[in-house]
Amino acid sequence: MNRTSLALFMVLFSPLALAHPSKHHGGFLAAIAHLLSEPDHLAMALIAVVLGIAGARLVRRRASARVQHKRR
């Protein structure tokens, strides 16, 4: 499965991943407040940020290595 189809699959099926939808009855701001007040949600958000930063650094490092390799 290539990256594009995997990303599309994840986007299409993400609404099915609600762990406890009954806590989000207050609208968007209540949902954000709930996500920021639960330690398990904060841990998952932190993991996502760390993985995003690590992925961005890896992509940049590979791109700069490619550019340097072409200069030789």
XYZ file of N, CA and C in Angstrom, residues 16-67:
156
model
N -14.502 6.913 12.709
C -14.923 5.688 13.383
C -14.116 5.409 14.645
N -13.077 6.182 14.882
C -12.174 5.919 15.999
C -12.541 6.684 17.267
N -13.751 7.148 17.416
C -14.144 7.865 18.620
C -14.181 6.906 19.798
N -13.367 7.174 20.794
C -13.293 6.291 21.944
C -14.491 6.483 22.870
N -14.878 7.723 23.071
C -16.003 8.013 23.949
C -16.720 9.259 23.442
N -17.551 9.113 22.427
C -18.195 10.269 21.813
C -19.170 11.007 22.720
N -19.637 10.395 23.783
C -20.618 11.053 24.639
C -20.024 12.242 25.392
N -18.720 12.339 25.516
C -18.097 13.445 26.248
C -17.983 14.712 25.396
N -18.347 14.664 24.126
C -18.155 15.808 23.234
C -19.473 16.516 22.930
N -20.418 16.521 23.858
C -21.728 17.110 23.599
C -21.745 18.627 23.677
N -20.693 19.268 24.127
C -20.707 20.705 24.300
C -20.238 21.490 23.097
N -19.978 20.862 21.992
C -19.502 21.556 20.811
C -17.993 21.499 20.690
N -17.494 22.296 19.773
C -16.068 22.263 19.441
C -15.185 22.682 20.613
N -15.542 23.771 21.289
C -14.705 24.253 22.394
C -14.696 23.275 23.563
N -15.836 22.643 23.827
C -15.881 21.635 24.889
C -15.028 20.421 24.520
N -15.033 20.067 23.247
C -14.213 18.940 22.801
C -12.730 19.267 22.964
N -12.338 20.487 22.609
C -10.939 20.902 22.764
C -10.557 20.929 24.245
N -11.446 21.461 25.097
C -11.175 21.499 26.534
C -11.029 20.085 27.089
N -11.859 19.175 26.621
C -11.767 17.786 27.067
C -10.444 17.170 26.640
N -10.040 17.394 25.395
C -8.793 16.820 24.907
C -7.582 17.360 25.653
N -7.639 18.623 26.046
C -6.512 19.234 26.744
C -6.506 18.963 28.244
N -7.603 18.433 28.784
C -7.669 18.186 30.219
C -7.406 16.735 30.588
N -7.404 15.849 29.633
C -7.181 14.429 29.913
C -5.703 14.085 29.698
N -5.047 13.507 30.696
C -3.622 13.179 30.567
C -3.315 12.204 29.430
N -4.200 11.252 29.193
C -3.927 10.290 28.124
C -3.987 10.961 26.756
N -4.885 11.944 26.596
C -4.949 12.673 25.332
C -3.719 13.559 25.160
N -3.273 14.168 26.241
C -2.074 15.005 26.165
C -0.849 14.170 25.820
N -0.769 12.962 26.361
C 0.358 12.089 26.044
C 0.348 11.710 24.569
N -0.811 11.395 24.038
C -0.897 11.039 22.621
C -0.552 12.238 21.740
N -0.985 13.427 22.135
C -0.659 14.632 21.369
C 0.850 14.886 21.405
N 1.458 14.688 22.562
C 2.902 14.876 22.683
C 3.657 13.865 21.815
N 3.197 12.633 21.808
C 3.829 11.611 20.968
C 3.712 11.994 19.495
N 2.545 12.486 19.096
C 2.352 12.892 17.698
C 3.281 14.047 17.331
N 3.443 15.003 18.219
C 4.329 16.143 17.955
C 5.777 15.671 17.839
N 6.205 14.806 18.748
C 7.576 14.305 18.717
C 7.832 13.521 17.432
N 6.893 12.657 17.053
C 7.059 11.896 15.816
C 7.047 12.811 14.588
N 6.222 13.849 14.616
C 6.199 14.802 13.509
C 7.514 15.544 13.359
N 8.078 15.970 14.470
C 9.363 16.676 14.435
C 10.473 15.740 13.955
N 10.467 14.516 14.477
C 11.487 13.552 14.060
C 11.351 13.231 12.571
N 10.123 13.083 12.096
C 9.901 12.814 10.679
C 10.341 13.967 9.809
N 10.055 15.187 10.231
C 10.463 16.363 9.461
C 11.983 16.473 9.399
N 12.643 16.201 10.504
C 14.113 16.233 10.505
C 14.691 15.170 9.588
N 14.099 13.986 9.590
C 14.568 12.911 8.729
C 14.405 13.278 7.257
N 13.263 13.857 6.910
C 13.027 14.258 5.519
C 14.009 15.342 5.108
N 14.235 16.323 5.973
C 15.189 17.392 5.661
C 16.605 16.857 5.505
N 16.989 15.937 6.382
C 18.329 15.366 6.323
C 18.525 14.592 5.024
N 17.526 13.823 4.624
C 17.621 13.072 3.376
C 17.661 14.006 2.170
N 16.865 15.076 2.211
C 16.852 16.019 1.095
C 18.200 16.728 0.972
N 18.784 17.142 2.082
C 20.078 17.823 2.008
C 21.177 16.855 1.574
N 21.080 15.593 1.985
C 22.064 14.597 1.548
C 21.954 14.370 0.043
N 20.734 14.368 -0.488
C 20.544 14.217 -1.925
C 21.150 15.383 -2.691
N 20.940 16.590 -2.183
C 21.478 17.793 -2.845
C 23.004 17.762 -2.806
